[in-house]
Amino acid sequence: MINRSDVVRIKMPFPNIRSELAVNSHMYICHQVNGVITHFVKCQTLKPYMLFSAPMKHYWDEQPDITRNPFRSATRIDCDKEFITANVQYDERLKTTARPNVCDEVMTHIDEELLCDGYISNEIVEDELLSLNKLIYRI
């Protein structure tokens, strides 16, 4: 089971099962868990173009710091959208190994960015999620 602030590596079928997020594993932070419903925000390596253009309106940047996060490089946490899954369970082995979560301060920044002026919620098709990730199970 995963909890708020846990970081997992998964393939996300968004916007479809053939997209970049579905082909390669990416890190996602569990933002919220309500029973069988789990909310995630996506993490990605901070790229130089992101510093000069604004592909995301709301985000939080983190430098690698084992006392704060499991990231190995500068990372941008996308707070413009969340991904919602239901009726699935995440194996503990999906958690990042260097550190399984982000610290409370990072979560506070994520909460603040998400609440600024809203974000897009994307419900994920469970069958597609399960077909991409062997360590995610139907409840």
Tab-separated table of C-alpha atoms in Angstrom, residues 9-132:
chain	number	residue	atom	x	y	z
A	9	ARG	CA	7.907	4.585	-10.542
A	10	ILE	CA	5.110	3.565	-12.872
A	11	LYS	CA	3.967	3.729	-16.478
A	12	MET	CA	0.887	5.916	-16.833
A	13	PRO	CA	-1.457	5.412	-19.824
A	14	PHE	CA	-1.941	9.128	-20.413
A	15	PRO	CA	-3.198	10.555	-22.654
A	16	ASN	CA	-3.317	7.040	-24.092
A	17	ILE	CA	-1.586	3.685	-23.780
A	18	ARG	CA	0.917	4.557	-26.563
A	19	SER	CA	2.045	7.892	-25.109
A	20	GLU	CA	5.505	8.661	-23.699
A	21	LEU	CA	4.183	8.365	-20.141
A	22	ALA	CA	2.969	4.843	-20.934
A	23	VAL	CA	6.096	3.632	-22.724
A	24	ASN	CA	8.610	4.639	-20.032
A	25	SER	CA	8.376	4.611	-16.255
A	26	HIS	CA	8.201	8.008	-14.588
A	27	MET	CA	8.136	9.081	-10.957
A	28	TYR	CA	4.837	10.095	-9.423
A	29	ILE	CA	4.190	11.465	-5.957
A	30	CYS	CA	1.115	10.224	-4.155
A	31	HIS	CA	-0.724	13.431	-3.327
A	32	GLN	CA	-3.775	11.906	-1.688
A	33	VAL	CA	-5.335	8.543	-0.843
A	34	ASN	CA	-9.076	8.231	-0.197
A	35	GLY	CA	-9.941	4.572	0.322
A	36	VAL	CA	-9.429	2.909	-3.077
A	37	ILE	CA	-8.854	6.218	-4.905
A	38	THR	CA	-5.285	7.483	-5.276
A	39	HIS	CA	-4.189	10.882	-6.606
A	40	PHE	CA	-0.726	11.446	-8.120
A	41	VAL	CA	1.339	14.319	-9.457
A	42	LYS	CA	4.075	13.708	-12.024
A	43	CYS	CA	7.786	14.374	-11.595
A	44	GLN	CA	10.207	14.939	-14.431
A	45	THR	CA	13.812	15.876	-14.867
A	46	LEU	CA	14.149	19.644	-15.058
A	47	LYS	CA	15.235	20.489	-18.599
A	48	PRO	CA	16.906	23.776	-19.654
A	49	TYR	CA	14.017	24.827	-21.913
A	50	MET	CA	11.691	24.740	-18.887
A	51	LEU	CA	13.626	27.586	-17.319
A	52	PHE	CA	12.887	29.917	-20.255
A	53	SER	CA	9.470	28.810	-21.423
A	54	ALA	CA	6.458	27.994	-19.331
A	55	PRO	CA	5.036	24.603	-20.316
A	56	MET	CA	3.571	24.384	-16.788
A	57	LYS	CA	1.811	27.135	-14.901
A	58	HIS	CA	2.078	25.576	-11.443
A	59	TYR	CA	5.021	23.461	-10.371
A	60	TRP	CA	7.629	22.939	-7.693
A	61	ASP	CA	11.322	22.442	-8.463
A	62	GLU	CA	13.494	20.242	-6.255
A	63	GLN	CA	17.233	19.715	-6.267
A	64	PRO	CA	18.514	16.234	-5.392
A	65	ASP	CA	18.669	15.933	-1.604
A	66	ILE	CA	18.217	12.587	0.150
A	67	THR	CA	16.963	14.399	3.257
A	68	ARG	CA	14.060	15.791	1.173
A	69	ASN	CA	13.448	13.557	-1.837
A	70	PRO	CA	14.642	10.487	-3.808
A	71	PHE	CA	15.603	12.448	-6.946
A	72	ARG	CA	18.992	12.020	-8.624
A	73	SER	CA	18.760	15.191	-10.703
A	74	ALA	CA	16.959	18.523	-10.567
A	75	THR	CA	13.268	17.680	-10.797
A	76	ARG	CA	10.122	19.599	-11.658
A	77	ILE	CA	6.909	18.466	-9.977
A	78	ASP	CA	3.955	19.227	-12.244
A	79	CYS	CA	1.079	20.734	-10.253
A	80	ASP	CA	-1.087	21.645	-13.266
A	81	LYS	CA	-2.634	18.203	-13.331
A	82	GLU	CA	-3.170	15.122	-11.256
A	83	PHE	CA	-3.731	11.517	-12.175
A	84	ILE	CA	-6.435	9.550	-10.384
A	85	THR	CA	-6.670	5.791	-10.139
A	86	ALA	CA	-9.334	3.698	-8.451
A	87	ASN	CA	-9.737	0.103	-7.373
A	88	VAL	CA	-6.069	-0.779	-7.757
A	89	GLN	CA	-3.331	-1.517	-5.246
A	90	TYR	CA	0.327	-0.559	-5.612
A	91	ASP	CA	3.040	-2.990	-4.589
A	92	GLU	CA	5.632	-1.611	-2.157
A	93	ARG	CA	8.336	-2.469	-4.691
A	94	LEU	CA	7.156	0.425	-6.882
A	95	LYS	CA	8.435	2.927	-4.308
A	96	THR	CA	11.722	4.626	-5.044
A	97	THR	CA	14.655	2.956	-3.335
A	98	ALA	CA	16.955	5.825	-2.355
A	99	ARG	CA	14.122	7.236	-0.276
A	100	PRO	CA	10.485	6.089	-0.527
A	101	ASN	CA	8.893	9.529	-0.197
A	102	VAL	CA	9.287	13.294	-0.208
A	103	CYS	CA	9.483	15.346	2.986
A	104	ASP	CA	6.611	17.319	4.517
A	105	GLU	CA	7.960	20.621	3.206
A	106	VAL	CA	7.836	19.369	-0.385
A	107	MET	CA	4.267	18.166	0.151
A	108	THR	CA	3.319	21.587	1.534
A	109	HIS	CA	4.661	23.256	-1.620
A	110	ILE	CA	2.779	20.770	-3.810
A	111	ASP	CA	-0.455	21.441	-1.884
A	112	GLU	CA	0.022	25.200	-2.280
A	113	GLU	CA	0.680	24.957	-6.016
A	114	LEU	CA	-2.300	22.649	-6.580
A	115	LEU	CA	-4.596	25.028	-4.716
A	116	CYS	CA	-3.415	28.237	-6.459
A	117	ASP	CA	-6.176	28.343	-9.049
A	118	GLY	CA	-7.072	24.768	-9.741
A	119	TYR	CA	-5.668	21.901	-11.744
A	120	ILE	CA	-6.871	19.295	-14.192
A	121	SER	CA	-7.853	15.891	-12.835
A	122	ASN	CA	-7.265	12.970	-15.180
A	123	GLU	CA	-8.957	9.673	-14.405
A	124	ILE	CA	-6.821	6.759	-15.559
A	125	VAL	CA	-8.302	3.655	-17.193
A	126	GLU	CA	-7.462	0.860	-14.765
A	127	ASP	CA	-7.274	-1.907	-17.380
A	128	GLU	CA	-4.627	0.044	-19.297
A	129	LEU	CA	-2.723	0.869	-16.097
A	130	LEU	CA	-2.703	-2.811	-15.108
A	131	SER	CA	-1.541	-3.924	-18.558
A	132	LEU	CA	1.509	-1.619	-18.309
